[in-house]
Short mmCIF file of C-alpha atoms and ligand atoms in Angstrom, two decimals:
data_model
loop_
_atom_site.label_atom_id
_atom_site.label_comp_id
_atom_site.label_asym_id
_atom_site.label_seq_id
_atom_site.Cartn_x
_atom_site.Cartn_y
_atom_site.Cartn_z
CA MET A 1187 8.33 21.81 -20.77
CA GLN A 1188 5.64 19.43 -21.63
CA THR A 1189 5.74 15.98 -20.09
CA GLU A 1190 4.20 13.20 -22.03
CA VAL A 1191 2.01 11.04 -19.92
CA LYS A 1192 2.41 7.46 -21.26
CA GLU A 1193 -0.17 4.92 -20.35
CA LYS A 1194 1.38 1.94 -18.65
CA PRO A 1195 0.97 -1.12 -20.80
CA ARG A 1196 -1.54 -3.52 -19.31
CA TYR A 1197 -0.95 -7.23 -19.68
CA ALA A 1198 -3.45 -10.03 -19.63
CA ILE A 1199 -3.42 -13.76 -19.74
CA VAL A 1200 -6.28 -15.84 -21.09
CA ALA A 1201 -7.65 -19.10 -19.84
CA SER A 1202 -10.19 -21.29 -21.55
CA VAL A 1203 -11.71 -24.75 -21.21
CA GLN A 1204 -12.36 -26.69 -24.39
CA LEU A 1205 -15.45 -28.84 -23.98
CA PRO A 1206 -15.79 -32.04 -26.03
CA ASP A 1207 -18.43 -30.67 -28.39
CA VAL A 1208 -16.24 -27.64 -29.41
CA SER A 1209 -14.03 -28.16 -32.50
CA ASP A 1210 -10.45 -26.96 -32.49
CA VAL A 1211 -11.19 -24.35 -35.15
CA GLU A 1212 -14.13 -22.91 -33.26
CA PHE A 1213 -12.13 -22.95 -30.03
CA GLU A 1214 -9.22 -21.05 -31.67
CA ALA A 1215 -11.46 -18.55 -33.31
CA SER A 1216 -13.12 -17.78 -30.04
CA LEU A 1217 -9.69 -17.29 -28.34
CA THR A 1218 -8.50 -14.98 -31.14
CA GLU A 1219 -11.69 -12.96 -30.75
CA LEU A 1220 -11.20 -12.68 -26.99
CA SER A 1221 -7.70 -11.31 -27.66
CA GLU A 1222 -9.24 -8.70 -30.01
CA LEU A 1223 -11.76 -7.78 -27.32
CA ALA A 1224 -8.88 -7.48 -24.79
CA LYS A 1225 -7.04 -5.27 -27.23
CA THR A 1226 -10.03 -3.01 -27.55
CA LEU A 1227 -9.85 -2.58 -23.79
CA GLY A 1228 -6.15 -1.77 -23.93
CA PHE A 1229 -4.78 -5.14 -22.77
CA GLN A 1230 -2.05 -7.06 -24.42
CA VAL A 1231 -2.51 -10.80 -24.12
CA VAL A 1232 0.87 -12.38 -23.31
CA HIS A 1233 -0.09 -16.00 -22.67
CA THR A 1234 -3.01 -18.37 -23.09
CA PHE A 1235 -3.78 -21.35 -20.96
CA VAL A 1236 -6.15 -24.01 -22.32
CA GLN A 1237 -7.51 -27.11 -20.77
CA LYS A 1238 -9.71 -29.87 -22.26
CA ARG A 1239 -12.36 -30.95 -19.86
CA ASN A 1240 -15.79 -32.60 -20.00
CA SER A 1241 -17.30 -29.71 -18.13
CA PHE A 1242 -16.24 -26.53 -16.35
CA ASP A 1243 -15.06 -27.07 -12.82
CA ARG A 1244 -17.91 -26.09 -10.56
CA THR A 1245 -15.66 -24.45 -7.99
CA ALA A 1246 -13.12 -22.52 -9.98
CA TYR A 1247 -13.84 -23.17 -13.71
CA LEU A 1248 -10.38 -24.87 -14.20
CA GLY A 1249 -8.90 -27.95 -12.61
CA VAL A 1250 -6.48 -27.72 -9.71
CA GLY A 1251 -3.37 -28.50 -11.78
CA LYS A 1252 -4.11 -25.73 -14.24
CA LEU A 1253 -4.82 -23.27 -11.43
CA GLU A 1254 -1.44 -23.99 -9.94
CA GLU A 1255 0.23 -23.50 -13.30
CA ILE A 1256 -1.42 -20.11 -13.72
CA HIS A 1257 -0.66 -19.12 -10.13
CA MET A 1258 3.06 -19.84 -10.73
CA TYR A 1259 2.97 -17.85 -14.00
CA VAL A 1260 1.25 -14.85 -12.47
CA ASN A 1261 3.39 -14.66 -9.35
CA ARG A 1262 6.68 -15.17 -11.12
CA GLY A 1263 6.09 -11.62 -12.51
CA LEU A 1264 8.34 -8.73 -11.64
CA ARG A 1265 7.15 -5.88 -9.43
CA ALA A 1266 6.25 -2.67 -11.21
CA ASP A 1267 9.44 -0.87 -10.09
CA GLU A 1268 11.61 -3.73 -11.31
CA LEU A 1269 9.69 -3.71 -14.58
CA GLU A 1270 10.63 -0.09 -15.26
CA GLN A 1271 14.28 -0.95 -15.05
CA ALA A 1272 13.95 -4.05 -17.15
CA PRO A 1273 15.26 -3.99 -20.71
CA PRO A 1274 12.70 -3.25 -23.40
CA GLN A 1275 13.00 -6.66 -24.97
CA LEU A 1276 11.43 -8.11 -21.90
CA ASP A 1277 10.66 -11.78 -21.54
CA PRO A 1278 6.85 -11.77 -21.71
CA SER A 1279 6.68 -14.35 -19.01
CA ALA A 1280 8.39 -11.91 -16.60
CA ILE A 1281 5.72 -9.22 -17.03
CA GLU A 1282 3.39 -8.19 -14.31
CA ILE A 1283 -0.03 -9.63 -15.09
CA ASP A 1284 -3.03 -7.32 -14.49
CA VAL A 1285 -5.84 -9.63 -15.25
CA LEU A 1286 -6.83 -13.18 -16.19
CA LEU A 1287 -9.50 -13.22 -18.91
CA VAL A 1288 -11.76 -16.26 -19.10
CA ASP A 1289 -13.35 -17.08 -22.43
CA HIS A 1290 -16.71 -18.07 -20.96
CA GLU A 1291 -19.26 -16.58 -18.66
CA ILE A 1292 -18.58 -17.94 -15.18
CA SER A 1293 -20.54 -17.69 -11.97
CA PRO A 1294 -19.73 -15.13 -9.24
CA SER A 1295 -18.43 -17.84 -6.94
CA GLN A 1296 -16.30 -19.42 -9.70
CA ALA A 1297 -14.82 -15.98 -10.40
CA ARG A 1298 -14.08 -15.36 -6.72
CA ASN A 1299 -12.45 -18.78 -6.27
CA LEU A 1300 -10.48 -18.35 -9.43
CA GLU A 1301 -9.17 -14.93 -8.24
CA LEU A 1302 -8.12 -16.44 -4.93
CA ALA A 1303 -6.40 -19.38 -6.66
CA VAL A 1304 -4.41 -17.48 -9.26
CA GLY A 1305 -3.75 -14.23 -7.34
CA CYS A 1306 -4.87 -11.67 -9.88
CA GLU A 1307 -8.07 -9.99 -11.04
CA VAL A 1308 -10.40 -12.15 -13.21
CA MET A 1309 -12.72 -10.93 -15.94
CA ASP A 1310 -14.95 -13.32 -17.83
CA ARG A 1311 -16.02 -12.84 -21.46
CA THR A 1312 -19.28 -11.18 -20.49
CA MET A 1313 -17.55 -8.61 -18.25
CA VAL A 1314 -15.08 -7.81 -21.06
CA ILE A 1315 -17.91 -7.11 -23.49
CA LEU A 1316 -19.85 -5.12 -20.96
CA GLU A 1317 -16.77 -3.04 -20.25
CA ILE A 1318 -16.35 -2.25 -23.94
CA PHE A 1319 -19.95 -1.35 -24.29
CA HIS A 1320 -19.57 0.85 -21.23
CA ARG A 1321 -16.62 2.72 -22.69
CA ASN A 1322 -18.13 3.13 -26.12
CA ALA A 1323 -21.63 4.23 -25.16
CA ARG A 1324 -22.15 7.79 -26.24
CA SER A 1325 -25.82 8.62 -26.25
CA ARG A 1326 -27.97 8.88 -23.12
CA ALA A 1327 -29.99 5.85 -24.24
CA ALA A 1328 -26.96 3.69 -24.87
CA LYS A 1329 -25.42 4.64 -21.60
CA ALA A 1330 -28.54 3.79 -19.68
CA GLN A 1331 -28.95 0.47 -21.49
CA VAL A 1332 -25.34 -0.52 -20.78
CA GLU A 1333 -25.66 0.53 -17.14
CA ILE A 1334 -28.66 -1.68 -16.63
CA ALA A 1335 -26.93 -4.68 -18.11
CA ARG A 1336 -23.83 -3.96 -15.99
CA LEU A 1337 -25.83 -3.62 -12.77
CA GLY A 1338 -27.61 -6.88 -13.53
CA TYR A 1339 -24.27 -8.54 -13.95
CA MET A 1340 -22.63 -6.89 -10.97
CA ALA A 1341 -25.43 -7.38 -8.40
CA PRO A 1342 -24.72 -11.10 -7.64
CA ARG A 1343 -21.04 -10.39 -7.73
CA LEU A 1344 -21.40 -7.64 -5.11
CA ARG A 1345 -22.99 -10.31 -2.85
CA GLU A 1346 -20.11 -12.58 -3.49
CA ALA A 1347 -17.61 -9.83 -2.67
CA ALA A 1348 -19.50 -9.00 0.59
CA LYS A 1349 -19.36 -12.71 1.57
CA LEU A 1350 -15.62 -12.52 1.08
CA ALA A 1351 -15.43 -9.40 3.27
CA GLY A 1352 -17.03 -11.45 6.09
CA PRO A 1353 -18.42 -9.96 9.28
CA GLN A 1354 -16.78 -6.55 8.69
CA GLY A 1355 -19.28 -6.15 5.94
CA ARG A 1356 -22.03 -5.98 8.51
CA GLN A 1357 -23.05 -2.63 9.95
CA ARG A 1358 -23.34 -2.43 13.71
CA SER A 1359 -26.20 -0.12 14.20
CA GLY A 1360 -28.81 1.79 12.24
CA MET A 1361 -26.64 4.64 11.04
CA GLY A 1362 -26.84 6.68 7.88
CA GLY A 1363 -30.39 5.84 7.07
CA ARG A 1364 -29.69 2.08 7.11
CA GLY A 1365 -32.07 -0.16 9.06
CA ALA A 1366 -30.71 -1.69 12.25
CA GLY A 1367 -28.50 -4.63 11.42
CA GLU A 1368 -28.90 -4.15 7.71
CA SER A 1369 -25.78 -5.35 5.95
CA HIS A 1370 -23.78 -3.59 3.33
CA THR A 1371 -24.92 -6.25 0.95
CA GLU A 1372 -28.58 -5.56 1.58
CA LEU A 1373 -27.99 -1.86 1.16
CA ASP A 1374 -26.07 -2.37 -2.03
CA ARG A 1375 -28.72 -4.68 -3.29
CA ARG A 1376 -31.36 -2.05 -2.54
CA LYS A 1377 -29.30 0.67 -4.19
CA VAL A 1378 -28.80 -1.49 -7.29
CA ARG A 1379 -32.51 -2.23 -7.48
CA ASP A 1380 -33.45 1.44 -7.10
CA ARG A 1381 -30.92 2.48 -9.73
CA ILE A 1382 -32.17 -0.15 -12.19
CA ALA A 1383 -35.73 1.01 -11.64
CA GLU A 1384 -34.65 4.64 -12.20
CA LEU A 1385 -32.81 3.75 -15.38
CA GLN A 1386 -35.78 1.72 -16.63
CA ARG A 1387 -38.03 4.70 -16.16
CA GLU A 1388 -35.54 6.89 -18.10
CA ILE A 1389 -35.35 4.34 -20.90
CA LEU A 1390 -39.11 4.10 -21.04
CA ALA A 1391 -39.37 7.84 -21.52
CA MET A 1392 -36.69 7.77 -24.23
CA GLU A 1393 -38.46 4.83 -25.84
CA LEU A 1394 -41.67 6.78 -26.12
CA GLU A 1395 -39.73 9.60 -27.76
CA ARG A 1396 -38.13 7.13 -30.12
CA LYS A 1397 -41.48 5.52 -30.92
CA THR A 1398 -42.85 8.91 -31.93
CA GLN A 1399 -39.88 9.57 -34.13
CA ARG A 1400 -40.19 6.05 -35.58
CA ALA A 1401 -43.84 6.58 -36.27
CA ARG A 1402 -43.00 9.80 -38.02
CA ARG A 1403 -40.38 8.07 -40.06
CA LEU A 1404 -42.69 5.24 -40.97
CA GLU A 1405 -45.16 7.77 -42.08
CA ARG A 1406 -42.52 9.39 -44.21
CA GLN A 1407 -41.64 6.00 -45.59
CA GLY A 1408 -45.21 5.70 -46.70
CA GLN A 1409 -44.57 8.87 -48.56
CA GLY A 1410 -41.76 7.43 -50.59
CA LEU A 1411 -38.92 6.79 -48.12
CA ALA A 1412 -37.55 3.28 -48.00
CA GLY A 1413 -35.45 1.90 -45.21
CA VAL A 1414 -32.31 -0.26 -45.28
CA SER A 1415 -30.55 -1.48 -42.14
CA LEU A 1416 -26.91 -2.49 -42.03
CA VAL A 1417 -26.56 -5.40 -39.66
CA GLY A 1418 -23.80 -7.89 -38.93
CA TYR A 1419 -20.92 -8.97 -36.75
CA THR A 1420 -18.86 -6.39 -35.03
CA ASN A 1421 -16.02 -4.96 -37.11
CA ALA A 1422 -17.50 -6.27 -40.44
CA GLY A 1423 -17.48 -2.78 -41.87
CA LYS A 1424 -21.07 -1.61 -41.41
CA SER A 1425 -20.18 1.99 -40.50
CA THR A 1426 -17.64 2.19 -43.29
CA LEU A 1427 -20.37 1.19 -45.75
CA MET A 1428 -22.79 3.62 -44.14
CA ARG A 1429 -20.28 6.41 -44.68
CA ALA A 1430 -19.67 5.34 -48.28
CA LEU A 1431 -23.37 4.96 -49.12
CA THR A 1432 -24.55 8.19 -47.52
CA GLY A 1433 -21.56 10.44 -47.54
CA SER A 1434 -21.91 10.91 -43.77
CA GLU A 1435 -19.25 11.03 -41.08
CA VAL A 1436 -20.17 8.13 -38.81
CA LEU A 1437 -17.56 6.68 -36.55
CA VAL A 1438 -15.37 3.97 -38.11
CA ALA A 1439 -12.72 2.28 -35.95
CA ASN A 1440 -10.74 -0.89 -36.03
CA LYS A 1441 -12.05 -1.92 -32.65
CA LEU A 1442 -14.93 -4.05 -31.58
CA PHE A 1443 -18.28 -2.45 -30.86
CA ALA A 1444 -17.32 0.99 -32.13
CA THR A 1445 -20.99 1.66 -32.91
CA LEU A 1446 -23.65 1.36 -30.20
CA ASP A 1447 -26.31 3.77 -31.44
CA THR A 1448 -28.41 3.58 -34.52
CA THR A 1449 -27.85 6.41 -36.92
CA VAL A 1450 -30.06 7.02 -39.95
CA ARG A 1451 -29.05 8.91 -43.13
CA ALA A 1452 -30.34 9.17 -46.65
CA ILE A 1453 -28.48 7.36 -49.41
CA TYR A 1454 -26.35 9.73 -51.46
CA PRO A 1455 -26.65 10.68 -54.37
CA GLU A 1456 -30.34 10.72 -53.64
CA SER A 1457 -32.52 8.16 -55.31
CA VAL A 1458 -36.14 7.50 -56.29
CA PRO A 1459 -37.57 6.44 -54.05
CA ARG A 1460 -35.44 8.11 -51.42
CA VAL A 1461 -33.68 5.44 -49.39
CA LEU A 1462 -32.77 5.81 -45.70
CA VAL A 1463 -29.83 3.78 -44.38
CA SER A 1464 -29.39 2.91 -40.73
CA ASP A 1465 -26.24 1.66 -39.03
CA THR A 1466 -26.69 -0.60 -36.00
CA VAL A 1467 -24.74 -2.11 -33.15
CA GLY A 1468 -22.60 -5.14 -34.12
CA PHE A 1469 -23.24 -8.63 -32.94
CA ILE A 1470 -20.86 -11.11 -31.30
CA LYS A 1471 -20.85 -14.71 -30.18
CA ASN A 1472 -22.39 -15.06 -26.72
CA LEU A 1473 -23.56 -11.50 -26.55
CA PRO A 1474 -24.38 -11.13 -22.84
CA HIS A 1475 -28.09 -11.64 -22.20
CA GLY A 1476 -28.41 -8.36 -20.38
CA LEU A 1477 -27.11 -6.63 -23.51
CA VAL A 1478 -29.39 -8.49 -25.91
CA ALA A 1479 -32.36 -7.31 -23.81
CA SER A 1480 -31.03 -3.78 -23.47
CA PHE A 1481 -30.21 -3.33 -27.12
CA LYS A 1482 -33.31 -5.01 -28.46
CA SER A 1483 -35.01 -1.68 -28.81
CA THR A 1484 -32.08 -0.31 -30.71
CA LEU A 1485 -32.12 -3.32 -32.96
CA GLU A 1486 -35.78 -2.98 -33.58
CA GLU A 1487 -34.66 -0.43 -36.11
CA ALA A 1488 -33.71 -3.45 -38.18
CA LEU A 1489 -37.35 -4.66 -38.00
CA ASP A 1490 -38.65 -1.46 -39.51
CA ALA A 1491 -36.34 -1.78 -42.47
CA ALA A 1492 -37.75 -3.04 -45.73
CA LEU A 1493 -34.34 -4.43 -46.60
CA LEU A 1494 -31.43 -5.71 -44.43
CA LEU A 1495 -27.84 -5.60 -45.66
CA HIS A 1496 -26.10 -8.30 -43.74
CA VAL A 1497 -22.46 -7.26 -43.80
CA ILE A 1498 -19.87 -10.03 -43.45
CA ASP A 1499 -16.07 -9.73 -43.27
CA ALA A 1500 -15.07 -11.95 -46.18
CA SER A 1501 -11.42 -11.75 -45.13
CA ASP A 1502 -12.06 -13.29 -41.70
CA PRO A 1503 -11.41 -16.99 -41.46
CA GLY A 1504 -14.19 -17.26 -38.87
CA PHE A 1505 -16.77 -15.54 -41.14
CA GLU A 1506 -19.10 -18.57 -41.27
CA ARG A 1507 -19.55 -18.60 -37.53
CA GLN A 1508 -20.02 -14.87 -37.56
CA LEU A 1509 -22.65 -15.17 -40.23
CA GLU A 1510 -24.52 -17.76 -38.23
CA VAL A 1511 -24.42 -15.62 -35.08
CA THR A 1512 -25.94 -12.69 -36.92
CA ASP A 1513 -28.64 -14.89 -38.44
CA MET A 1514 -29.47 -16.23 -35.00
CA VAL A 1515 -29.71 -12.77 -33.42
CA LEU A 1516 -31.91 -11.60 -36.22
CA GLN A 1517 -34.17 -14.55 -35.67
CA GLU A 1518 -34.27 -13.80 -31.95
CA ILE A 1519 -35.44 -10.28 -32.53
CA GLY A 1520 -37.97 -11.40 -35.14
CA ALA A 1521 -36.22 -9.81 -38.10
CA ASP A 1522 -35.54 -13.02 -39.96
CA GLU A 1523 -38.47 -12.40 -42.35
CA VAL A 1524 -37.19 -9.07 -43.61
CA PRO A 1525 -35.68 -9.49 -47.13
CA ARG A 1526 -31.94 -9.48 -46.90
CA ILE A 1527 -28.88 -9.18 -49.06
CA ARG A 1528 -25.61 -10.73 -47.89
CA VAL A 1529 -22.75 -8.35 -48.47
CA PHE A 1530 -19.29 -9.94 -48.23
CA ASN A 1531 -17.03 -7.00 -47.50
CA LYS A 1532 -13.26 -6.46 -47.32
CA ILE A 1533 -12.55 -8.54 -50.40
CA ASP A 1534 -9.51 -6.24 -50.94
CA HIS A 1535 -8.08 -7.80 -47.80
CA VAL A 1536 -8.09 -11.39 -49.13
CA GLY A 1537 -4.61 -11.84 -50.59
CA ASP A 1538 -3.70 -11.07 -54.22
CA GLU A 1539 -6.00 -10.48 -57.13
CA ALA A 1540 -6.23 -14.13 -58.10
CA ALA A 1541 -7.02 -15.24 -54.63
CA ALA A 1542 -9.70 -12.59 -54.29
CA ALA A 1543 -11.26 -13.57 -57.64
CA ALA A 1544 -11.36 -17.23 -56.65
CA TRP A 1545 -12.84 -16.38 -53.28
CA THR A 1546 -15.45 -14.13 -54.88
CA ALA A 1547 -16.51 -16.91 -57.28
CA GLU A 1548 -16.74 -19.42 -54.39
CA LEU A 1549 -18.77 -17.07 -52.22
CA GLN A 1550 -21.13 -16.31 -55.06
CA GLN A 1551 -21.67 -19.99 -55.68
CA ARG A 1552 -22.18 -20.77 -51.99
CA TYR A 1553 -24.42 -17.80 -51.26
CA PRO A 1554 -26.51 -17.11 -54.37
CA GLY A 1555 -27.50 -13.50 -54.86
CA CYS A 1556 -24.77 -12.20 -52.48
CA VAL A 1557 -22.67 -9.14 -53.11
CA VAL A 1558 -18.88 -9.44 -52.83
CA MET A 1559 -17.15 -6.10 -52.47
CA SER A 1560 -14.80 -3.71 -50.73
CA ALA A 1561 -16.22 -0.70 -48.98
CA ARG A 1562 -12.97 1.06 -49.90
CA ARG A 1563 -13.66 0.91 -53.64
CA PRO A 1564 -16.03 3.57 -54.88
CA ALA A 1565 -17.05 1.45 -57.88
CA ASP A 1566 -18.12 -1.40 -55.58
CA VAL A 1567 -20.05 0.99 -53.38
CA ALA A 1568 -21.83 2.49 -56.40
CA ALA A 1569 -22.79 -1.02 -57.53
CA LEU A 1570 -24.21 -1.80 -54.14
CA ARG A 1571 -26.13 1.46 -54.20
CA GLU A 1572 -27.61 0.43 -57.54
CA ARG A 1573 -28.58 -2.93 -56.13
CA ILE A 1574 -30.30 -1.30 -53.15
CA VAL A 1575 -32.13 1.27 -55.25
CA SER A 1576 -33.30 -1.34 -57.76
CA PHE A 1577 -34.65 -3.38 -54.87
CA PHE A 1578 -36.90 -0.50 -53.96
CA GLN A 1579 -37.73 0.21 -57.57
CA GLN A 1580 -38.99 -3.28 -58.33
CA ASP A 1581 -42.41 -2.36 -57.00
CA LEU A 1582 -42.62 0.80 -58.96
CA VAL A 1583 -45.21 1.16 -61.72
CA GLU A 1584 -45.41 3.32 -64.80
CA ASP A 1585 -47.99 6.05 -65.08
CA GLU A 1586 -48.80 9.28 -66.91
CA VAL A 1587 -49.71 12.62 -65.42
CA LEU A 1588 -50.50 16.04 -66.68
CA LEU A 1589 -49.32 18.81 -64.40
CA PRO A 1590 -51.38 21.90 -65.21
CA TRP A 1591 -49.44 25.16 -65.60
CA SER A 1592 -51.13 26.36 -62.43
CA ALA A 1593 -49.77 23.49 -60.40
CA GLN A 1594 -46.08 23.73 -61.16
CA GLN A 1595 -45.35 23.91 -57.40
CA LEU A 1596 -45.82 20.12 -57.44
CA ARG A 1597 -43.09 19.78 -59.99
CA GLY A 1598 -40.28 19.45 -57.34
CA GLU A 1599 -42.21 16.92 -55.45
CA LEU A 1600 -42.83 14.89 -58.54
CA PHE A 1601 -39.15 14.85 -59.44
CA SER A 1602 -38.07 13.89 -55.92
CA GLN A 1603 -40.58 11.12 -55.50
CA CYS A 1604 -40.87 9.60 -58.95
CA GLN A 1605 -38.57 8.70 -61.78
CA VAL A 1606 -39.37 10.89 -64.72
CA LEU A 1607 -39.04 8.81 -67.88
CA GLU A 1608 -40.36 11.44 -70.34
CA GLU A 1609 -41.54 15.00 -70.21
CA ARG A 1610 -43.35 17.05 -72.82
CA ALA A 1611 -44.88 20.55 -72.73
CA GLU A 1612 -48.51 20.57 -73.81
CA GLU A 1613 -51.05 23.31 -74.08
CA GLU A 1614 -52.55 22.79 -70.60
CA GLY A 1615 -49.37 21.96 -68.76
CA SER A 1616 -46.43 19.56 -68.66
CA TRP A 1617 -47.13 15.94 -69.41
CA PHE A 1618 -44.95 13.30 -67.78
CA ARG A 1619 -44.40 9.58 -68.11
CA ILE A 1620 -43.21 8.49 -64.66
CA ARG A 1621 -42.40 5.54 -62.51
CA GLY A 1622 -43.27 5.53 -58.84
CA GLU A 1623 -44.64 3.51 -55.95
CA PRO A 1624 -48.32 2.73 -56.40
CA ALA A 1625 -49.24 4.50 -53.14
CA GLN A 1626 -47.21 7.50 -54.20
CA LEU A 1627 -48.95 7.71 -57.60
CA ARG A 1628 -52.37 7.35 -56.03
CA ARG A 1629 -51.55 10.32 -53.74
CA LEU A 1630 -50.32 12.33 -56.61
CA HIS A 1631 -53.55 11.75 -58.59
CA GLU A 1632 -55.55 12.56 -55.47
CA GLN A 1633 -53.68 15.84 -55.16
CA LEU A 1634 -54.27 16.61 -58.80
CA ASN A 1635 -57.77 15.43 -58.85
CA PRO A 1636 -59.49 15.19 -55.47
CA GLY A 1637 -62.85 13.42 -55.66
CA SER A 1638 -64.31 13.06 -59.10
CA GLN A 1639 -62.43 13.49 -62.35
CA GLY A 1640 -64.62 16.29 -63.50
CA ARG A 1641 -63.46 18.46 -60.73
CA GLU A 1642 -59.87 18.39 -61.76
CA LYS A 1643 -59.83 21.77 -63.51
CA GLU A 1644 -61.91 23.34 -60.83
CA TYR A 1645 -59.45 22.22 -58.21
CA TRP A 1646 -56.50 23.76 -59.92
CA GLU A 1647 -58.30 26.97 -60.68
CA VAL A 1648 -59.19 27.66 -57.03
N1 GTP B 905 -9.49 -3.64 -45.92
C1 GTP B 905 -10.69 -3.23 -45.66
N2 GTP B 905 -11.04 -2.73 -44.42
C2 GTP B 905 -12.29 -2.34 -44.16
C3 GTP B 905 -13.35 -2.44 -45.19
N3 GTP B 905 -14.44 -1.98 -44.60
C4 GTP B 905 -14.13 -1.60 -43.36
N4 GTP B 905 -12.84 -1.86 -43.11
C5 GTP B 905 -12.16 -1.60 -41.84
O1 GTP B 905 -12.66 -2.43 -40.84
C6 GTP B 905 -12.67 -1.81 -39.56
C7 GTP B 905 -14.08 -1.81 -38.95
O2 GTP B 905 -14.96 -1.03 -39.68
P1 GTP B 905 -16.32 -0.45 -39.11
O3 GTP B 905 -17.01 0.15 -40.29
O4 GTP B 905 -16.03 0.42 -37.95
O5 GTP B 905 -17.04 -1.73 -38.66
P2 GTP B 905 -18.43 -1.95 -37.96
O6 GTP B 905 -19.08 -3.14 -38.65
O7 GTP B 905 -19.16 -0.71 -38.03
O8 GTP B 905 -18.03 -2.39 -36.54
P3 GTP B 905 -18.83 -2.12 -35.11
O9 GTP B 905 -19.35 -0.75 -35.12
O10 GTP B 905 -17.80 -2.39 -34.11
O11 GTP B 905 -19.93 -3.19 -35.13
C8 GTP B 905 -12.15 -0.35 -39.81
O12 GTP B 905 -10.80 -0.36 -39.48
C9 GTP B 905 -12.38 -0.17 -41.26
O13 GTP B 905 -11.51 0.74 -41.85
C10 GTP B 905 -12.95 -2.97 -46.50
O14 GTP B 905 -13.74 -3.08 -47.44
N5 GTP B 905 -11.65 -3.33 -46.66
MG1 MG B 906 -19.87 0.50 -36.55
#
């Protein structure tokens, strides 16, 4: 008989301080997002505690009164064995709380004091995001990048934990390769430092590999491959669009930070010039610094692109803030000068037809030149594809070439790299009227006629 292993539900509570310069809307949006992040980690948020203050409490982030309130709430919970016997329609306030999530980044000592005061584990926003990245990292590069960011975050916290452990944390003698009197903390610190150095070396090696690939790709771009990068807030629908535009099977999931690696695919059906689309890691408010640094190299993909598609979830009430965050990160990585099309996605998710039409009109007025669409509608995807292709075709110029009968092997290349407007069979070969990138056309002429014009025939007769 098969027994089904059911994962025990994990419950979280959230605490957040609202500072005077943060509007209610912004504050609420951030809390909703933290709940989404928690859900991605498998937590169900059962209660939220908020406090308005002029600043975070230096000792424990929250004021004493609020700490007591949370302590009461947490410790009122039933024990796990009692919980199993409890009726399914359980009073949420009687659930055992696994973790307190804090909607800001707090210092190691604040976290420790908070834990002591409320009596359960504490995770701040940064740790939540790091944990999601950790779980979702697939490639060797992404794993190493996340590990560096995590170690950077954990190192000072290890010290804090060791302080808490007190004198037991200190080793008596020089055993196990440790220097005489060297504490666990020092050892841990050394280990962390060594591990970070090792990872950095690994990343450097991977980066070199990536640079070579990138150089190769850029070279290919010079030969008629154009690059588009999908960028935007997490969960906006970048991977869904990538799938739709390229017919590829990239991961799509209704969870935050589903994609951590950049994937590159050609637009499908193929176009002239051939367009490569890359999907990138999503952004979020207060992306931990360690992660920004680690993922910079991944995001540099966006810098190589000739065009950015900034994907925005048009059905999210917090879309404006998300849009600003993306603009800011793009500026940080120096990609703000790359031409960009704003793509408002998920319009199918905005209420009824009339509401969607009104919202479309408003967005188009507020963001001139934007695209409003649903990645789930093939017609919308086709229109976006047209828009992308025509962006790359705007620099194309018209030309004429005569492909001698002896050079028909170039025919395939000509069709894949140029738009053929007209074709005619002549005595000496096929005559074409074409459109292509100037560099492309120059190369074609060079192939047909290296050096002087008079040598053209000679060349083809060799
Ligand atoms: N209703 C609706 N849902 C969409 C649309 N596009 C994407 N989604 C859904 O939105 C969720 C997130 O989509 P993804 O494509 O994974 O989003 P992403 O931007 O790649 O997210 P990250 O990789 O986390 O940054 C999935 O559940 C998709 O099915 C759309 O046009 N309409
Ligand atoms: Mg994705």
